[in-house]
The first five atom37 places (N, CA, C, CB, O) and aatype in JSON, in Angstrom:
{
  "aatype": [20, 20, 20, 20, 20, 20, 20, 20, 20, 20, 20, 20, 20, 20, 20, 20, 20, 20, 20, 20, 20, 20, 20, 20, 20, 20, 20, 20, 20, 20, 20, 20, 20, 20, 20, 20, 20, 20, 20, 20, 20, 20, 20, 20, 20, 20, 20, 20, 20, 20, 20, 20, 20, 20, 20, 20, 20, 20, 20, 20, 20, 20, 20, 20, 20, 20, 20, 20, 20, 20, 20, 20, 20, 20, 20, 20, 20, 20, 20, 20, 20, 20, 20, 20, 20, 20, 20],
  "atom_mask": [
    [1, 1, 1, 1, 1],
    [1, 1, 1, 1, 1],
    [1, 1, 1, 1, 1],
    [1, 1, 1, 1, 1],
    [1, 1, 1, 1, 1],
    [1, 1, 1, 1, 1],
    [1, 1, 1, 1, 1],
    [1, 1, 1, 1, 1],
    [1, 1, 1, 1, 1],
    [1, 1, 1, 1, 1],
    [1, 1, 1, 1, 1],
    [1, 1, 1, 1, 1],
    [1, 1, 1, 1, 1],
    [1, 1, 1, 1, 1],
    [1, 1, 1, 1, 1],
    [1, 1, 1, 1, 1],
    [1, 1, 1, 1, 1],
    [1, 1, 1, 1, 1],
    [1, 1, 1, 1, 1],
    [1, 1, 1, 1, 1],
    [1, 1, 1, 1, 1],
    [1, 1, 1, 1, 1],
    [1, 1, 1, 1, 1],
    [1, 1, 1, 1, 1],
    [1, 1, 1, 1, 1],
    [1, 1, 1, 1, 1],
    [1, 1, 1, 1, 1],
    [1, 1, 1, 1, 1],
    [1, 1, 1, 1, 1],
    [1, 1, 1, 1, 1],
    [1, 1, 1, 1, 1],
    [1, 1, 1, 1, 1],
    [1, 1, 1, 1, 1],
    [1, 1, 1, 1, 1],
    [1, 1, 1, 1, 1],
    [1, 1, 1, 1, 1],
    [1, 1, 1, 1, 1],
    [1, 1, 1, 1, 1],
    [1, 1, 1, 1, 1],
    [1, 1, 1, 1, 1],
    [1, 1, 1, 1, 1],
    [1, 1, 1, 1, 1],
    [1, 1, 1, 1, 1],
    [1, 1, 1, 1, 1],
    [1, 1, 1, 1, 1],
    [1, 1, 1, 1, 1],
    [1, 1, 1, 1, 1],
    [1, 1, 1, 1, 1],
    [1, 1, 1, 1, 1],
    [1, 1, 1, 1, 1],
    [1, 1, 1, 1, 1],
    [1, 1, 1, 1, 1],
    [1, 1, 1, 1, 1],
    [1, 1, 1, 1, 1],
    [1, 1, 1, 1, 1],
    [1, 1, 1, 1, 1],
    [1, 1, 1, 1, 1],
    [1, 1, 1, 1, 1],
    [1, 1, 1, 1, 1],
    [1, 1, 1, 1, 1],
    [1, 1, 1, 1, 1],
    [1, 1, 1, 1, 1],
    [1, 1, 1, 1, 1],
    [1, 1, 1, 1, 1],
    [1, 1, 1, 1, 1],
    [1, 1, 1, 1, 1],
    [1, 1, 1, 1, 1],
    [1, 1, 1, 1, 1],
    [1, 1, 1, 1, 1],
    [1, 1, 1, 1, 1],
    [1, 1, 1, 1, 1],
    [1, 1, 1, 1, 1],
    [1, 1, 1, 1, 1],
    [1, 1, 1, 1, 1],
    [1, 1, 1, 1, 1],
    [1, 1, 1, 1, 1],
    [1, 1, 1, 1, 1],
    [1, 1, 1, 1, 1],
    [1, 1, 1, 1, 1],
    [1, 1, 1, 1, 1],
    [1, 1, 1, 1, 1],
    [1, 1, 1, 1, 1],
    [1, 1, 1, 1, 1],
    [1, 1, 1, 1, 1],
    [1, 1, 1, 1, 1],
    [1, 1, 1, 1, 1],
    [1, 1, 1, 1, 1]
  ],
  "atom_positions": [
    [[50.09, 18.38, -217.27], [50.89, 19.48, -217.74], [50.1, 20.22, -218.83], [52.27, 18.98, -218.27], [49.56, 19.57, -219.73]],
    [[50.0, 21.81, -218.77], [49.51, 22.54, -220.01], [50.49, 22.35, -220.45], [49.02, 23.88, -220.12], [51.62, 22.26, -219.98]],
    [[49.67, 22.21, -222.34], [50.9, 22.2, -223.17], [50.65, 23.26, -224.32], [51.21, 20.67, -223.78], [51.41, 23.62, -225.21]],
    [[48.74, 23.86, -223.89], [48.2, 25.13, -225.24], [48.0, 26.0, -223.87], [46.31, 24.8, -226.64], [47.0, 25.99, -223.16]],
    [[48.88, 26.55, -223.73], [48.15, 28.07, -223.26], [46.81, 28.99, -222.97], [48.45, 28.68, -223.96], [46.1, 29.3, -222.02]],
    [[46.93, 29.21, -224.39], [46.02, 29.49, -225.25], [44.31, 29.34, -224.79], [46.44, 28.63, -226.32], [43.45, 30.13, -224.41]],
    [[44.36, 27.92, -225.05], [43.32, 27.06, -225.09], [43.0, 26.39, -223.65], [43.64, 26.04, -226.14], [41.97, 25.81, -223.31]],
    [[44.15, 26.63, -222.92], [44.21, 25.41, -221.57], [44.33, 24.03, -221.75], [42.96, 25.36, -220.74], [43.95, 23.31, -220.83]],
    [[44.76, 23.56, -222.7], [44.87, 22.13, -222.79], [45.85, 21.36, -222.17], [44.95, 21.81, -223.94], [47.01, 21.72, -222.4]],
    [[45.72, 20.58, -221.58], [46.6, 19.68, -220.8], [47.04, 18.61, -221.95], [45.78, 18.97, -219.42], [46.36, 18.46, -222.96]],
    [[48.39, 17.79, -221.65], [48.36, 16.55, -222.26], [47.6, 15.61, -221.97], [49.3, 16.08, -222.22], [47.43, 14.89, -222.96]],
    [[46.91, 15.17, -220.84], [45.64, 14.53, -220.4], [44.61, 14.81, -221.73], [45.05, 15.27, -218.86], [44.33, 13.94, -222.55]],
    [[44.24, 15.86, -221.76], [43.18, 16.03, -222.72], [43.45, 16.37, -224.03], [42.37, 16.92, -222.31], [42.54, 16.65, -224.81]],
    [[44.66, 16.37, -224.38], [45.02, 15.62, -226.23], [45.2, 13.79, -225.79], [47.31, 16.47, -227.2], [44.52, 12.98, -226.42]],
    [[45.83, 13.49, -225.07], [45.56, 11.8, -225.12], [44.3, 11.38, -224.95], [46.28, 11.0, -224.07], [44.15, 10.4, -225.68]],
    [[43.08, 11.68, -224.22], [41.97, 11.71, -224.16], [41.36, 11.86, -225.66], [41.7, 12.65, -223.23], [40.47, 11.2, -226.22]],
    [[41.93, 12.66, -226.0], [41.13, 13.37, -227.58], [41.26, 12.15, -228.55], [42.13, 15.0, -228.47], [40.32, 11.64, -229.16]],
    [[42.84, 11.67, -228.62], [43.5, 11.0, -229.3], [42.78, 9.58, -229.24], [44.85, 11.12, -228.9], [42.3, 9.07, -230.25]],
    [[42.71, 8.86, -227.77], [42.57, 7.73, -227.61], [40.95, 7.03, -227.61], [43.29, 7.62, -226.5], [40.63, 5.85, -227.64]],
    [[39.9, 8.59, -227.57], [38.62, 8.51, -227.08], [37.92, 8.53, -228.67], [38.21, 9.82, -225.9], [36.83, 8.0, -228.86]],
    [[38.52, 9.05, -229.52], [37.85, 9.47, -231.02], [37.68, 8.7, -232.14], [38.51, 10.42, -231.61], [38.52, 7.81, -232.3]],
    [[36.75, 8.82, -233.03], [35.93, 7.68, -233.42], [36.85, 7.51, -234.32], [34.4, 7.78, -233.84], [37.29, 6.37, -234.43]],
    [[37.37, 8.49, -235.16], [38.48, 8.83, -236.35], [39.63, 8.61, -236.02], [38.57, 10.15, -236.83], [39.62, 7.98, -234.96]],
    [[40.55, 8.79, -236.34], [42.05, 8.83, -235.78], [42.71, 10.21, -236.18], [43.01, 7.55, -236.43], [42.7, 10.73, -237.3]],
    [[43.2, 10.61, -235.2], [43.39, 11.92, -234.88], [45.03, 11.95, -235.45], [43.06, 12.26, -233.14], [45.79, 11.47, -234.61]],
    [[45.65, 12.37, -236.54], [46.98, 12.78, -236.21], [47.5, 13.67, -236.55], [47.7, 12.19, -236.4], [48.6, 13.63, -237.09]],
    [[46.72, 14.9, -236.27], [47.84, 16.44, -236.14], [46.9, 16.96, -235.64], [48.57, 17.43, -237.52], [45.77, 16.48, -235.7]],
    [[47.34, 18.54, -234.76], [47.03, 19.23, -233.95], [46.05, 19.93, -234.35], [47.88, 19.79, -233.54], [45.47, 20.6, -233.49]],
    [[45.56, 19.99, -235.82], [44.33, 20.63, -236.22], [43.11, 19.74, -235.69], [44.3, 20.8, -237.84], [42.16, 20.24, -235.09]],
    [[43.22, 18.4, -235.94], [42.31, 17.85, -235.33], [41.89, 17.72, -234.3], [42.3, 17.21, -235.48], [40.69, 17.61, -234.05]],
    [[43.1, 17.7, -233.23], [42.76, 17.56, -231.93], [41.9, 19.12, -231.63], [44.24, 17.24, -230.97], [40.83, 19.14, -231.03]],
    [[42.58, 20.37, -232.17], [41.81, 21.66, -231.98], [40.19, 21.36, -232.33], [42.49, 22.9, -233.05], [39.14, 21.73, -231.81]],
    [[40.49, 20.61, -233.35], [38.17, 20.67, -233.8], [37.91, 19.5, -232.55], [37.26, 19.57, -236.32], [36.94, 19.57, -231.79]],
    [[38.58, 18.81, -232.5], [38.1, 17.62, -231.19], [37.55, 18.2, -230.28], [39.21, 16.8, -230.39], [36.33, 18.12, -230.09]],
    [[38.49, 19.03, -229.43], [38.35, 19.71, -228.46], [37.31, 21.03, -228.17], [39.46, 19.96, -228.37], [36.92, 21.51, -227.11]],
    [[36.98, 21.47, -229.8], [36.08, 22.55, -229.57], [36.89, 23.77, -230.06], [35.61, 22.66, -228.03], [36.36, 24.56, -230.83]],
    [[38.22, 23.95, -229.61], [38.74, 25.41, -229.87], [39.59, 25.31, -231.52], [40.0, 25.91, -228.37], [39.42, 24.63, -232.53]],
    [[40.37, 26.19, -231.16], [40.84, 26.52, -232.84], [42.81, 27.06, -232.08], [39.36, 28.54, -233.97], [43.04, 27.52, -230.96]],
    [[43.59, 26.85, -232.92], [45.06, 27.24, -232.64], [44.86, 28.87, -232.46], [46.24, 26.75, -234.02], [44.1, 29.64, -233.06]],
    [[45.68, 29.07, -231.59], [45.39, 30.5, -231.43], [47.08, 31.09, -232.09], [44.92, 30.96, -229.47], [47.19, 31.38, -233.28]],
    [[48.41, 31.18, -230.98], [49.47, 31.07, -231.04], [50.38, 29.7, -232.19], [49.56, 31.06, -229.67], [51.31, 29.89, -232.97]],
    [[49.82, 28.73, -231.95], [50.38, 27.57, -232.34], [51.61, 27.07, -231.81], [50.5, 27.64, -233.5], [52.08, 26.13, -232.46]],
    [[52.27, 27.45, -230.79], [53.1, 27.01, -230.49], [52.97, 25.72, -229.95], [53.56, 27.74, -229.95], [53.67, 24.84, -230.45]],
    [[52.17, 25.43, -228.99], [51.82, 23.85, -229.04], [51.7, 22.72, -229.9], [50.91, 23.73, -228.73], [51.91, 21.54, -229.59]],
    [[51.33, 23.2, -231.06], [51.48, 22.21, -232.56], [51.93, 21.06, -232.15], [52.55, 22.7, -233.8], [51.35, 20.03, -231.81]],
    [[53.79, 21.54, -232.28], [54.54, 20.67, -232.25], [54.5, 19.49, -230.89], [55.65, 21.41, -232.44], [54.8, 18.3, -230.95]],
    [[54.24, 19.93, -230.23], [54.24, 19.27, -228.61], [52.95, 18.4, -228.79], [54.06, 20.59, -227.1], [53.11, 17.35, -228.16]],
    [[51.87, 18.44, -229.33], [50.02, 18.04, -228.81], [50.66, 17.22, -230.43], [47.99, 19.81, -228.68], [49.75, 16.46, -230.75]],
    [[51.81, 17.09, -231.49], [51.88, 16.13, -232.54], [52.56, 15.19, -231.66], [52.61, 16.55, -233.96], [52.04, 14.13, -231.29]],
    [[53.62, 15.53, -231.36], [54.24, 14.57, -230.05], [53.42, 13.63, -229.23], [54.8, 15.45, -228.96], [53.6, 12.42, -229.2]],
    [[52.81, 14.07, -228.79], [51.8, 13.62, -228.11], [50.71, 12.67, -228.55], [51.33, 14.57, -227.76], [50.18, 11.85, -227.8]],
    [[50.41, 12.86, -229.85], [49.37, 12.18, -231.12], [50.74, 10.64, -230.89], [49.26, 13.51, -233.43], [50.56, 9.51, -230.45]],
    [[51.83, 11.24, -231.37], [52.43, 10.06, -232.0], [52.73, 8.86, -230.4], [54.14, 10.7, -233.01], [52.55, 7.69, -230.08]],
    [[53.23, 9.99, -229.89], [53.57, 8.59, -228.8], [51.92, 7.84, -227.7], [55.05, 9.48, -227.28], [51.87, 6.82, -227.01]],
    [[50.64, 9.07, -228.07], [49.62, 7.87, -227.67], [49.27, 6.93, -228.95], [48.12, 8.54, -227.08], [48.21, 6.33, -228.83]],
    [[49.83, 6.76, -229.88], [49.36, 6.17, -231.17], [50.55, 4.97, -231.57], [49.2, 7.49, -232.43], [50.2, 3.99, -232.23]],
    [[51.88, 5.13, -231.15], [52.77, 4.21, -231.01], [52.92, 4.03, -232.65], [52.31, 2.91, -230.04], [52.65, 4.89, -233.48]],
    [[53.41, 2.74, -232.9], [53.16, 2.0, -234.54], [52.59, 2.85, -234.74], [52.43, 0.61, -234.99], [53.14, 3.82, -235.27]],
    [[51.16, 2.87, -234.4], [50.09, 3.56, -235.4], [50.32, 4.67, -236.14], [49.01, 3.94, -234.79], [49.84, 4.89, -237.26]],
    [[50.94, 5.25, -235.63], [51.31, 7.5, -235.75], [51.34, 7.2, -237.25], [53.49, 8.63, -234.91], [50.42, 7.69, -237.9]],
    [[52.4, 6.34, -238.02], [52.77, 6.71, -239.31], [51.79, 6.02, -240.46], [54.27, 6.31, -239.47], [51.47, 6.61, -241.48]],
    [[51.35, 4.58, -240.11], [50.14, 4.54, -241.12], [48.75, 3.22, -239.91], [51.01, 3.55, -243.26], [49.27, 2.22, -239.41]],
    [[48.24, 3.3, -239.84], [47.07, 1.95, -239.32], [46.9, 0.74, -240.08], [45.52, 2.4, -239.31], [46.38, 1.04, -241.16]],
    [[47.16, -0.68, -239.97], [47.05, -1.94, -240.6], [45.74, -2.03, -240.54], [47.79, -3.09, -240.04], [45.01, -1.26, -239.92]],
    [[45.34, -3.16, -241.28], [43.91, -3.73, -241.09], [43.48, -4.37, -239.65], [43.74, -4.85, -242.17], [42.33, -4.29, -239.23]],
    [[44.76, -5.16, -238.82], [44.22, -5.43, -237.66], [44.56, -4.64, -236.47], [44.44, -6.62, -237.44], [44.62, -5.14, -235.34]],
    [[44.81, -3.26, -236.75], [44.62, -2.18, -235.63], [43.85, -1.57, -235.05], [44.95, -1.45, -235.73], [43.09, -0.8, -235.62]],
    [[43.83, -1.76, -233.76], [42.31, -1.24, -233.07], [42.39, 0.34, -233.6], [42.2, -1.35, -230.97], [41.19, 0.58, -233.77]],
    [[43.15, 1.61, -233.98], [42.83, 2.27, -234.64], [42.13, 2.43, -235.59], [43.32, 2.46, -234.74], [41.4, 3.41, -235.68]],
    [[42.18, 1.71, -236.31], [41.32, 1.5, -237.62], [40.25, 1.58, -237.85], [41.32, 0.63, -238.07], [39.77, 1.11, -236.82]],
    [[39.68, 1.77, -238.28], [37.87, 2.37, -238.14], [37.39, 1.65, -239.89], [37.66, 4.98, -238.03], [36.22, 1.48, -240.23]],
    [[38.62, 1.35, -240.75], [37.78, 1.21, -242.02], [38.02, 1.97, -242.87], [36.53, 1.31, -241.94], [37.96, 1.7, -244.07]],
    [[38.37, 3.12, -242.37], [38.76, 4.38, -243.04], [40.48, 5.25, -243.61], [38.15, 5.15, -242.05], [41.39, 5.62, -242.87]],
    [[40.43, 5.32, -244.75], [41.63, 5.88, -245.19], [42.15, 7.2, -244.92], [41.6, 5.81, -246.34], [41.6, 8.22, -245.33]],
    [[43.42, 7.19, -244.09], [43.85, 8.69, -243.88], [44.67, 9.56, -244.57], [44.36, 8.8, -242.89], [45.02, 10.7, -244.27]],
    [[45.0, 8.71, -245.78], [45.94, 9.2, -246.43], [45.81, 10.92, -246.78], [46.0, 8.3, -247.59], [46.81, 11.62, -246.66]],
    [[44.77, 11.41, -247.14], [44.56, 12.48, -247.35], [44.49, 13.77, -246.37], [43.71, 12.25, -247.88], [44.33, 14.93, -246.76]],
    [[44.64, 13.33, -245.02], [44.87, 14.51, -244.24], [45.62, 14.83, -244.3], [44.79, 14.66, -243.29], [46.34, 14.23, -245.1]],
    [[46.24, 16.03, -243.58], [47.31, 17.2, -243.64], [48.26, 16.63, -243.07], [47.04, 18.56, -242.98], [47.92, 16.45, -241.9]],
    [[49.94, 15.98, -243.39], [50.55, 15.74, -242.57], [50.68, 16.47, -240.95], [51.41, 15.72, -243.26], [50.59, 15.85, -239.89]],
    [[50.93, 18.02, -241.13], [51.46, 18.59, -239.8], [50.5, 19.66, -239.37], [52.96, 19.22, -239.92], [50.1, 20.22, -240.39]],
    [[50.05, 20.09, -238.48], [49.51, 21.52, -238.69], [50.8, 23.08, -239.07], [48.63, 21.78, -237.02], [52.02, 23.11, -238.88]],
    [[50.21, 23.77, -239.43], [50.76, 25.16, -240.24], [50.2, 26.3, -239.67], [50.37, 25.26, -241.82], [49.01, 26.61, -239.64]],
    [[51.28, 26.98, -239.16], [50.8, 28.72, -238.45], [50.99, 29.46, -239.8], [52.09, 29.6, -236.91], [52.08, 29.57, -240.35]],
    [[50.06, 29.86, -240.18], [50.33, 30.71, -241.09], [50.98, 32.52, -240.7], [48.98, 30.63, -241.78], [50.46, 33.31, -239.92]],
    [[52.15, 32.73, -241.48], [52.97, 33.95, -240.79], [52.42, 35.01, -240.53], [53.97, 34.41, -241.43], [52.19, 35.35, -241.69]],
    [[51.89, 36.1, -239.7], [51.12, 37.11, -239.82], [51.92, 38.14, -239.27], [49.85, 36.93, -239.25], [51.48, 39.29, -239.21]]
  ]
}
């Protein structure tokens, strides 16, 4: 299923993004640099976060020490959600 327009992105290829990446991916800005493109519309945001959370399960809200997510690395500092700014 497309879920960016925009961009052509399928949910295939945000779970791909999500499940394949060295980092842990959780909001739609990231998956956009993953993928190469940039939010155009943003209406997908919300749908490709959906998508983050349910390929990420437990994980979505924080990673333990024995989660194969885990890389070592602290996420606290990313952006909770992505943001369309109003134009």
């Amino acid at each position: 299923m497309i879920v960016c327009s925009c961009n052509v992105l399928s949910d295939h290829d945000v779970r791909s993004a999500v499940e394949g990446a060295q980092q842990l991916h959780r909001n739609a800005k990231q998956i956009y640099g993953c993928l190469g493109c940039s939010a155009e519309c943003g209406r997908c945001a919300r749908t490709i976060k959906t998508i983050i959370d349910d390929a990420l399960g437990a994980c979505a809200k924080a990673c333990c020490a024995g989660c194969p997510h885990n890389h070592g690395q602290a996420d606290s500092d990313a952006p909770a959600d992505f943001a369309i700014a109003a134009g």
